[in-house]
mmCIF file of C-alpha atoms in Angstrom:
data_model
loop_
_atom_site.group_PDB
_atom_site.id
_atom_site.type_symbol
_atom_site.label_atom_id
_atom_site.label_comp_id
_atom_site.label_asym_id
_atom_site.label_seq_id
_atom_site.Cartn_x
_atom_site.Cartn_y
_atom_site.Cartn_z
ATOM 1 C CA MET Z 228 107.468 36.196 75.788
ATOM 2 C CA SER Z 229 107.649 32.845 74.050
ATOM 3 C CA THR Z 230 110.977 31.021 74.179
ATOM 4 C CA SER Z 231 110.415 29.907 70.581
ATOM 5 C CA PRO Z 232 109.853 32.961 68.394
ATOM 6 C CA SER Z 233 108.456 32.627 64.901
ATOM 7 C CA LEU Z 234 111.107 32.561 62.204
ATOM 8 C CA SER Z 235 111.182 34.394 58.884
ATOM 9 C CA VAL Z 236 113.728 34.909 56.092
ATOM 10 C CA LEU Z 237 115.275 37.923 54.339
ATOM 11 C CA ASP Z 238 116.954 37.098 51.014
ATOM 12 C CA LEU Z 239 119.424 39.322 49.137
ATOM 13 C CA VAL Z 240 119.755 36.675 46.360
ATOM 14 C CA PRO Z 241 123.548 36.310 46.568
ATOM 15 C CA VAL Z 242 125.612 35.673 43.417
ATOM 16 C CA ARG Z 243 128.892 33.830 43.910
ATOM 17 C CA THR Z 244 131.985 33.135 41.857
ATOM 18 C CA GLY Z 245 131.183 31.237 38.657
ATOM 19 C CA GLN Z 246 127.432 31.623 39.097
ATOM 20 C CA THR Z 247 125.040 33.303 36.658
ATOM 21 C CA SER Z 248 122.171 35.490 37.785
ATOM 22 C CA ALA Z 249 119.760 32.810 36.494
ATOM 23 C CA GLN Z 250 121.390 30.231 38.761
ATOM 24 C CA ALA Z 251 121.281 32.612 41.730
ATOM 25 C CA LEU Z 252 117.585 33.295 41.186
ATOM 26 C CA THR Z 253 116.871 29.577 40.818
ATOM 27 C CA SER Z 254 118.658 28.979 44.126
ATOM 28 C CA SER Z 255 116.563 31.582 45.931
ATOM 29 C CA LEU Z 256 113.277 30.274 44.557
ATOM 30 C CA ALA Z 257 114.225 26.781 45.734
ATOM 31 C CA LEU Z 258 115.052 28.271 49.136
ATOM 32 C CA VAL Z 259 111.673 29.977 49.516
ATOM 33 C CA GLN Z 260 109.953 26.682 48.684
ATOM 34 C CA ARG Z 261 111.983 24.965 51.401
ATOM 35 C CA ALA Z 262 111.139 27.749 53.876
ATOM 36 C CA ASP Z 263 107.458 27.246 53.052
ATOM 37 C CA ASP Z 264 107.766 23.510 53.752
ATOM 38 C CA LEU Z 265 109.621 24.149 57.021
ATOM 39 C CA GLY Z 266 106.950 26.458 58.436
ATOM 40 C CA TYR Z 267 108.707 29.837 58.256
ATOM 41 C CA GLU Z 268 106.367 32.787 58.786
ATOM 42 C CA ARG Z 269 107.390 35.066 55.912
ATOM 43 C CA TYR Z 270 110.045 35.408 53.213
ATOM 44 C CA TRP Z 271 111.153 38.845 52.042
ATOM 45 C CA PHE Z 272 113.326 39.937 49.115
ATOM 46 C CA ALA Z 273 115.611 42.965 49.404
ATOM 47 C CA GLU Z 274 116.189 45.702 46.836
ATOM 48 C CA HIS Z 275 119.779 46.561 45.913
ATOM 49 C CA HIS Z 276 121.188 47.872 42.639
ATOM 50 C CA ASN Z 277 124.455 47.554 40.745
ATOM 51 C CA MET Z 278 126.047 45.143 43.230
ATOM 52 C CA PRO Z 279 127.937 42.218 41.637
ATOM 53 C CA ALA Z 280 127.206 39.886 44.553
ATOM 54 C CA VAL Z 281 123.476 40.672 44.888
ATOM 55 C CA ALA Z 282 120.713 39.838 42.385
ATOM 56 C CA ALA Z 283 117.856 41.228 44.500
ATOM 57 C CA SER Z 284 117.000 44.311 42.430
ATOM 58 C CA THR Z 285 113.273 43.784 41.703
ATOM 59 C CA PRO Z 286 111.317 42.557 44.746
ATOM 60 C CA PRO Z 287 107.885 42.492 43.010
ATOM 61 C CA VAL Z 288 109.185 40.125 40.311
ATOM 62 C CA MET Z 289 110.711 37.774 42.884
ATOM 63 C CA ILE Z 290 107.603 37.961 45.083
ATOM 64 C CA ALA Z 291 105.360 36.947 42.170
ATOM 65 C CA ALA Z 292 107.616 34.005 41.316
ATOM 66 C CA ALA Z 293 107.843 32.958 44.975
ATOM 67 C CA ALA Z 294 104.093 33.226 45.551
ATOM 68 C CA ALA Z 295 103.462 30.976 42.557
ATOM 69 C CA ARG Z 296 105.790 28.306 43.982
ATOM 70 C CA THR Z 297 104.559 28.316 47.595
ATOM 71 C CA ALA Z 298 101.352 27.508 49.430
ATOM 72 C CA ARG Z 299 101.159 29.305 52.795
ATOM 73 C CA ILE Z 300 104.239 31.413 53.603
ATOM 74 C CA ARG Z 301 103.863 35.210 53.430
ATOM 75 C CA VAL Z 302 106.083 36.760 50.752
ATOM 76 C CA GLY Z 303 107.116 40.366 50.494
ATOM 77 C CA SER Z 304 109.742 43.074 50.160
ATOM 78 C CA GLY Z 305 112.432 43.895 52.642
ATOM 79 C CA GLY Z 306 112.085 46.352 51.229
ATOM 80 C CA VAL Z 307 110.980 48.412 48.293
ATOM 81 C CA MET Z 308 113.245 51.484 48.361
ATOM 82 C CA LEU Z 309 110.597 54.128 47.788
ATOM 83 C CA PRO Z 310 112.825 56.961 46.478
ATOM 84 C CA ASN Z 311 113.491 54.765 43.422
ATOM 85 C CA HIS Z 312 109.827 54.377 42.475
ATOM 86 C CA ALA Z 313 106.629 56.258 41.761
ATOM 87 C CA PRO Z 314 104.143 55.634 44.599
ATOM 88 C CA LEU Z 315 101.312 54.720 42.190
ATOM 89 C CA VAL Z 316 103.505 52.088 40.509
ATOM 90 C CA VAL Z 317 104.372 50.542 43.888
ATOM 91 C CA ALA Z 318 100.694 50.513 44.877
ATOM 92 C CA GLU Z 319 99.663 48.905 41.582
ATOM 93 C CA GLN Z 320 102.357 46.245 41.752
ATOM 94 C CA PHE Z 321 101.540 45.184 45.291
ATOM 95 C CA ALA Z 322 97.782 45.394 44.835
ATOM 96 C CA ALA Z 323 98.196 43.009 41.904
ATOM 97 C CA LEU Z 324 100.376 40.703 44.017
ATOM 98 C CA GLU Z 325 97.697 40.707 46.733
ATOM 99 C CA ALA Z 326 95.133 39.676 44.102
ATOM 100 C CA LEU Z 327 97.427 36.825 43.018
ATOM 101 C CA ALA Z 328 98.134 35.601 46.564
ATOM 102 C CA PRO Z 329 95.408 36.959 48.856
ATOM 103 C CA GLY Z 330 96.428 37.379 52.479
ATOM 104 C CA ARG Z 331 100.073 36.479 51.846
ATOM 105 C CA ILE Z 332 101.680 39.730 50.663
ATOM 106 C CA ASP Z 333 103.840 42.124 52.721
ATOM 107 C CA LEU Z 334 104.981 45.491 51.403
ATOM 108 C CA GLY Z 335 108.053 46.524 53.346
ATOM 109 C CA ILE Z 336 109.053 50.099 52.479
ATOM 110 C CA GLY Z 337 112.438 51.712 53.022
ATOM 111 C CA ARG Z 338 113.538 55.334 52.769
ATOM 112 C CA ALA Z 339 117.121 54.718 51.587
ATOM 113 C CA PRO Z 340 117.834 54.348 47.856
ATOM 114 C CA GLY Z 341 119.642 50.989 48.162
ATOM 115 C CA SER Z 342 122.107 52.024 45.470
ATOM 116 C CA ASP Z 343 125.069 54.241 44.662
ATOM 117 C CA PRO Z 344 124.675 57.853 43.421
ATOM 118 C CA VAL Z 345 125.201 56.843 39.773
ATOM 119 C CA VAL Z 346 122.339 54.337 39.861
ATOM 120 C CA THR Z 347 120.133 56.817 41.723
ATOM 121 C CA ALA Z 348 120.758 59.379 38.977
ATOM 122 C CA LEU Z 349 120.060 56.759 36.296
ATOM 123 C CA LEU Z 350 116.771 55.755 37.922
ATOM 124 C CA ARG Z 351 115.649 59.363 38.106
ATOM 125 C CA ALA Z 352 116.619 59.966 34.493
ATOM 126 C CA SER Z 353 114.975 56.850 33.077
ATOM 127 C CA GLY Z 354 111.598 56.731 34.797
ATOM 128 C CA PRO Z 355 109.302 58.078 37.508
ATOM 129 C CA THR Z 356 110.714 58.122 41.026
ATOM 130 C CA SER Z 357 109.666 59.860 44.245
ATOM 131 C CA ASP Z 358 111.045 62.698 46.327
ATOM 132 C CA VAL Z 359 112.629 61.376 49.522
ATOM 133 C CA GLU Z 360 111.554 64.583 51.301
ATOM 134 C CA ARG Z 361 107.922 63.583 50.658
ATOM 135 C CA PHE Z 362 108.406 60.035 51.962
ATOM 136 C CA ALA Z 363 105.675 60.258 54.617
ATOM 137 C CA GLU Z 364 103.163 61.644 52.117
ATOM 138 C CA HIS Z 365 103.989 58.949 49.576
ATOM 139 C CA VAL Z 366 103.602 56.163 52.152
ATOM 140 C CA GLN Z 367 100.135 57.470 53.030
ATOM 141 C CA ASN Z 368 99.208 57.688 49.341
ATOM 142 C CA ILE Z 369 100.263 54.075 48.801
ATOM 143 C CA LEU Z 370 98.202 52.949 51.787
ATOM 144 C CA ALA Z 371 95.122 54.721 50.436
ATOM 145 C CA LEU Z 372 95.587 53.615 46.821
ATOM 146 C CA MET Z 373 95.792 49.923 47.790
ATOM 147 C CA GLU Z 374 92.607 49.989 49.837
ATOM 148 C CA PRO Z 375 89.562 48.454 48.075
ATOM 149 C CA ASP Z 376 87.862 51.877 48.091
ATOM 150 C CA GLY Z 377 90.962 53.566 46.685
ATOM 151 C CA ALA Z 378 91.832 57.214 47.263
ATOM 152 C CA ARG Z 379 90.322 60.575 46.356
ATOM 153 C CA LEU Z 380 93.061 62.801 44.991
ATOM 154 C CA ARG Z 381 92.897 66.473 44.046
ATOM 155 C CA LEU Z 382 95.128 67.220 41.066
ATOM 156 C CA THR Z 383 96.544 70.527 39.898
ATOM 157 C CA ASP Z 384 93.403 71.299 37.856
ATOM 158 C CA GLY Z 385 91.480 71.465 41.125
ATOM 159 C CA LYS Z 386 89.238 68.492 40.345
ATOM 160 C CA VAL Z 387 88.945 65.481 42.634
ATOM 161 C CA TYR Z 388 89.452 62.031 41.140
ATOM 162 C CA ASP Z 389 88.867 58.519 42.474
ATOM 163 C CA VAL Z 390 92.020 56.424 41.977
ATOM 164 C CA ARG Z 391 92.472 52.720 42.741
ATOM 165 C CA ALA Z 392 95.644 50.655 42.464
ATOM 166 C CA THR Z 393 93.583 47.776 41.117
ATOM 167 C CA PRO Z 394 89.847 47.463 40.383
ATOM 168 C CA ALA Z 395 87.518 45.321 42.492
ATOM 169 C CA ALA Z 396 90.113 44.653 45.203
ATOM 170 C CA THR Z 397 88.948 42.684 48.235
ATOM 171 C CA GLY Z 398 92.008 43.224 50.418
ATOM 172 C CA SER Z 399 95.367 44.957 50.594
ATOM 173 C CA PRO Z 400 98.929 43.938 51.512
ATOM 174 C CA THR Z 401 100.300 44.508 54.983
ATOM 175 C CA VAL Z 402 102.581 47.565 54.897
ATOM 176 C CA TRP Z 403 105.709 47.624 57.073
ATOM 177 C CA LEU Z 404 108.176 50.486 57.439
ATOM 178 C CA LEU Z 405 111.836 49.504 57.573
ATOM 179 C CA GLY Z 406 114.814 51.381 58.924
ATOM 180 C CA SER Z 407 117.955 51.496 61.046
ATOM 181 C CA SER Z 408 117.419 54.970 62.525
ATOM 182 C CA ASP Z 409 114.620 56.781 64.303
ATOM 183 C CA TYR Z 410 112.954 58.412 61.263
ATOM 184 C CA SER Z 411 110.969 55.406 60.021
ATOM 185 C CA ALA Z 412 110.281 54.295 63.601
ATOM 186 C CA ARG Z 413 108.665 57.655 64.378
ATOM 187 C CA LEU Z 414 106.656 57.625 61.147
ATOM 188 C CA ALA Z 415 105.482 54.036 61.679
ATOM 189 C CA ALA Z 416 104.356 54.951 65.194
ATOM 190 C CA GLU Z 417 102.535 58.040 63.930
ATOM 191 C CA LEU Z 418 100.727 56.126 61.155
ATOM 192 C CA GLY Z 419 99.977 53.026 63.242
ATOM 193 C CA LEU Z 420 102.060 50.709 61.048
ATOM 194 C CA PRO Z 421 104.314 47.724 61.806
ATOM 195 C CA TYR Z 422 108.021 48.517 61.911
ATOM 196 C CA VAL Z 423 111.214 46.483 61.405
ATOM 197 C CA PHE Z 424 114.672 47.509 62.597
ATOM 198 C CA ALA Z 425 117.457 46.467 60.205
ATOM 199 C CA ASN Z 426 119.525 44.784 62.883
ATOM 200 C CA HIS Z 427 121.317 42.588 60.317
ATOM 201 C CA PHE Z 428 122.955 45.687 58.831
ATOM 202 C CA SER Z 429 123.524 47.803 61.914
ATOM 203 C CA GLY Z 430 122.571 46.996 65.471
ATOM 204 C CA ALA Z 431 123.497 50.443 66.792
ATOM 205 C CA GLY Z 432 120.746 52.100 68.805
ATOM 206 C CA ILE Z 433 118.264 49.253 68.493
ATOM 207 C CA ASP Z 434 116.834 49.537 72.007
ATOM 208 C CA GLN Z 435 116.331 53.291 71.763
ATOM 209 C CA VAL Z 436 114.660 53.042 68.347
ATOM 210 C CA LEU Z 437 112.295 50.247 69.399
ATOM 211 C CA ALA Z 438 111.378 52.157 72.573
ATOM 212 C CA LEU Z 439 110.709 55.259 70.482
ATOM 213 C CA TYR Z 440 108.396 53.257 68.214
ATOM 214 C CA ARG Z 441 106.502 51.545 71.015
ATOM 215 C CA ASP Z 442 106.171 54.584 73.279
ATOM 216 C CA GLY Z 443 104.950 56.834 70.471
ATOM 217 C CA TYR Z 444 102.630 54.325 68.817
ATOM 218 C CA ARG Z 445 99.196 55.549 67.749
ATOM 219 C CA PRO Z 446 96.801 52.619 67.282
ATOM 220 C CA SER Z 447 95.247 52.210 63.848
ATOM 221 C CA GLU Z 448 92.236 50.174 62.779
ATOM 222 C CA ALA Z 449 94.411 47.573 61.074
ATOM 223 C CA HIS Z 450 97.062 47.515 63.818
ATOM 224 C CA PRO Z 451 95.730 48.366 67.294
ATOM 225 C CA GLU Z 452 99.068 47.412 68.884
ATOM 226 C CA PRO Z 453 102.676 48.130 67.868
ATOM 227 C CA ARG Z 454 104.161 45.263 65.902
ATOM 228 C CA THR Z 455 107.830 44.696 65.232
ATOM 229 C CA PHE Z 456 110.495 42.063 64.777
ATOM 230 C CA LEU Z 457 114.258 41.906 64.286
ATOM 231 C CA THR Z 458 116.563 40.842 61.487
ATOM 232 C CA VAL Z 459 119.847 39.033 62.101
ATOM 233 C CA ASN Z 460 122.554 37.363 60.006
ATOM 234 C CA ALA Z 461 122.765 33.621 60.647
ATOM 235 C CA VAL Z 462 124.849 30.616 59.617
ATOM 236 C CA VAL Z 463 124.026 27.215 61.095
ATOM 237 C CA ALA Z 464 125.917 23.998 60.354
ATOM 238 C CA PRO Z 465 126.444 20.568 61.966
ATOM 239 C CA THR Z 466 129.791 21.761 63.387
ATOM 240 C CA ARG Z 467 131.102 25.127 64.572
ATOM 241 C CA ASP Z 468 134.074 24.843 62.228
ATOM 242 C CA GLU Z 469 131.833 24.488 59.183
ATOM 243 C CA ALA Z 470 129.616 27.378 60.331
ATOM 244 C CA ASP Z 471 132.674 29.616 60.778
ATOM 245 C CA GLU Z 472 133.941 28.737 57.305
ATOM 246 C CA ARG Z 473 130.572 29.293 55.630
ATOM 247 C CA ALA Z 474 130.202 32.680 57.372
ATOM 248 C CA LEU Z 475 133.569 33.964 56.154
ATOM 249 C CA PRO Z 476 132.677 34.999 52.550
ATOM 250 C CA GLN Z 477 129.863 37.308 53.684
ATOM 251 C CA LEU Z 478 131.870 38.664 56.612
ATOM 252 C CA ARG Z 479 134.654 39.591 54.200
ATOM 253 C CA ALA Z 480 132.199 41.150 51.750
ATOM 254 C CA MET Z 481 130.735 43.358 54.486
ATOM 255 C CA ALA Z 482 134.221 44.374 55.623
ATOM 256 C CA ARG Z 483 135.050 45.398 52.055
ATOM 257 C CA LEU Z 484 131.812 47.363 51.756
ATOM 258 C CA ARG Z 485 132.451 49.285 54.961
ATOM 259 C CA THR Z 486 136.025 50.168 54.011
ATOM 260 C CA GLY Z 487 135.102 51.324 50.505
ATOM 261 C CA ARG Z 488 136.952 48.561 48.691
ATOM 262 C CA PRO Z 489 135.960 47.144 45.298
ATOM 263 C CA MET Z 490 133.147 44.614 45.461
ATOM 264 C CA GLY Z 491 132.925 41.487 43.344
ATOM 265 C CA ARG Z 492 130.814 38.362 43.343
ATOM 266 C CA ALA Z 493 130.590 36.474 46.617
ATOM 267 C CA GLU Z 494 133.652 34.367 47.262
ATOM 268 C CA THR Z 495 133.571 30.638 47.722
ATOM 269 C CA VAL Z 496 134.681 29.416 51.141
ATOM 270 C CA GLU Z 497 137.995 28.296 49.650
ATOM 271 C CA GLU Z 498 138.652 31.744 48.131
ATOM 272 C CA ALA Z 499 137.841 33.446 51.425
ATOM 273 C CA LEU Z 500 140.190 31.162 53.367
ATOM 274 C CA ALA Z 501 143.051 31.671 50.907
ATOM 275 C CA THR Z 502 143.339 35.472 51.041
ATOM 276 C CA PRO Z 503 143.266 37.090 54.497
ATOM 277 C CA LEU Z 504 142.319 40.765 54.783
ATOM 278 C CA ASP Z 505 144.503 43.382 56.427
ATOM 279 C CA THR Z 506 144.345 44.236 60.129
ATOM 280 C CA LEU Z 507 141.458 46.708 59.762
ATOM 281 C CA GLY Z 508 139.402 44.227 57.729
ATOM 282 C CA GLN Z 509 140.069 41.443 60.189
ATOM 283 C CA GLN Z 510 138.988 43.626 63.112
ATOM 284 C CA MET Z 511 135.726 44.455 61.338
ATOM 285 C CA ILE Z 512 135.135 40.760 60.714
ATOM 286 C CA GLU Z 513 135.620 39.936 64.379
ATOM 287 C CA ASP Z 514 133.277 42.738 65.439
ATOM 288 C CA MET Z 515 130.557 41.506 63.063
ATOM 289 C CA ARG Z 516 131.122 37.868 63.985
ATOM 290 C CA ALA Z 517 130.262 38.715 67.592
ATOM 291 C CA ARG Z 518 126.854 40.065 66.510
ATOM 292 C CA TRP Z 519 125.936 37.371 63.976
ATOM 293 C CA LEU Z 520 124.473 34.002 64.918
ATOM 294 C CA ILE Z 521 127.054 31.451 63.814
ATOM 295 C CA GLY Z 522 127.359 27.887 65.067
ATOM 296 C CA GLU Z 523 125.755 24.535 65.691
ATOM 297 C CA PRO Z 524 121.947 24.227 65.787
ATOM 298 C CA GLU Z 525 121.212 24.160 69.510
ATOM 299 C CA PRO Z 526 123.405 27.118 70.523
ATOM 300 C CA VAL Z 527 122.050 29.247 67.658
ATOM 301 C CA ARG Z 528 118.437 28.378 68.502
ATOM 302 C CA THR Z 529 119.166 29.466 72.090
ATOM 303 C CA GLN Z 530 120.662 32.725 70.805
ATOM 304 C CA VAL Z 531 117.618 33.402 68.626
ATOM 305 C CA ALA Z 532 115.280 32.926 71.598
ATOM 306 C CA ALA Z 533 117.479 35.139 73.782
ATOM 307 C CA LEU Z 534 117.595 37.870 71.126
ATOM 308 C CA ALA Z 535 113.809 37.851 70.840
ATOM 309 C CA ALA Z 536 113.330 37.963 74.599
ATOM 310 C CA ARG Z 537 115.907 40.724 75.080
ATOM 311 C CA HIS Z 538 114.165 43.018 72.614
ATOM 312 C CA GLY Z 539 110.574 42.019 73.349
ATOM 313 C CA VAL Z 540 109.656 40.489 69.990
ATOM 314 C CA ASN Z 541 108.029 37.187 69.069
ATOM 315 C CA GLU Z 542 109.479 36.930 65.566
ATOM 316 C CA VAL Z 543 113.039 36.927 64.223
ATOM 317 C CA MET Z 544 113.877 37.299 60.530
ATOM 318 C CA VAL Z 545 117.132 35.556 59.658
ATOM 319 C CA VAL Z 546 119.353 36.482 56.744
ATOM 320 C CA PRO Z 547 120.895 33.112 55.804
ATOM 321 C CA VAL Z 548 124.393 34.258 54.810
ATOM 322 C CA ALA Z 549 126.094 30.870 54.603
ATOM 323 C CA GLY Z 550 128.676 30.722 51.836
ATOM 324 C CA THR Z 551 129.275 27.875 49.419
ATOM 325 C CA TYR Z 552 132.184 25.504 48.862
ATOM 326 C CA ALA Z 553 133.678 25.397 45.379
ATOM 327 C CA GLY Z 554 132.414 21.903 44.565
ATOM 328 C CA GLU Z 555 128.767 22.584 45.448
ATOM 329 C CA PRO Z 556 126.136 23.020 42.681
ATOM 330 C CA LEU Z 557 125.883 26.422 41.018
ATOM 331 C CA ASP Z 558 122.073 26.310 40.915
ATOM 332 C CA ALA Z 559 121.702 25.652 44.655
ATOM 333 C CA THR Z 560 122.850 27.073 47.988
ATOM 334 C CA PRO Z 561 123.310 24.075 50.310
ATOM 335 C CA GLY Z 562 124.653 26.210 53.164
ATOM 336 C CA ARG Z 563 121.626 28.492 53.179
ATOM 337 C CA VAL Z 564 119.218 25.546 52.938
ATOM 338 C CA GLN Z 565 121.074 23.857 55.796
ATOM 339 C CA THR Z 566 120.819 26.997 57.940
ATOM 340 C CA LEU Z 567 117.033 27.121 57.566
ATOM 341 C CA GLU Z 568 116.617 23.396 58.158
ATOM 342 C CA LEU Z 569 118.791 23.251 61.267
ATOM 343 C CA LEU Z 570 117.238 26.352 62.817
ATOM 344 C CA VAL Z 571 113.831 24.693 63.029
ATOM 345 C CA GLY Z 572 115.223 21.377 64.302
#
């Protein structure tokens, strides 16, 4: 196992106090350009809905914008939440992205809705979605539809039709299954697909899930060997004190989320320092802080290498969760840029 794993980025497109969604999106597109320059392997956009502090609701739109602004980095979804979408629409979107940026597109697919029940109901009422109980079937349909030869589907009239996500395709995106439990790991192993464990959200059971995936893996033509990496929250700064301060807004946001408290836009560092949480919130923060990578460059690089070695992976996807000080520009995220720069030395 290499002591220097490849590095990638997962972006939730955070929105902070005083910032517009346009400024948040501008910040993320500048960040993906910097990641491209720094040699990061891939850059994925998440899908979340109706969250004041997160502007990552439409991964295909962000992927198209990012692909147009970068030269070599792979761009993709981390992930598309399949219950919110019709499989054919997902296949068409990502086949088109592959045509725009050949060999650089990843389609990460998740089984969770990534939203609250109200938004889930709204999505189902306002457009085509998919049945979560047919997740495995829909994943296989997407794989077939994006292939250059397309898929042969038998409809209710009994006739067989040839269906392609895009005409005259010469390649297809790499499909990854995402999850934090054993369901997607088992399915990825069965279908011979790459798999990513959402360690940045919940590290519980990671070793068991990865072992389940690897032990049950059935080789496929595209992926003869199991392929996986880990995600982890990271904040890197020139000093430990600055890293701790920049980590605090996101730590507090996660503590609020897990205790069912109202969510707002991401706090500035100054706002986070000024209003301590109660004892339960503080305990959650300390528990999360122990699992996140927070600190000066050299210690965090060592932790990244140790994490990769411990779990047998050669790639780590960081979620740069560094917060922003009140006086910093609204159309930039200096703490997140700094994290990516200092991680690569």
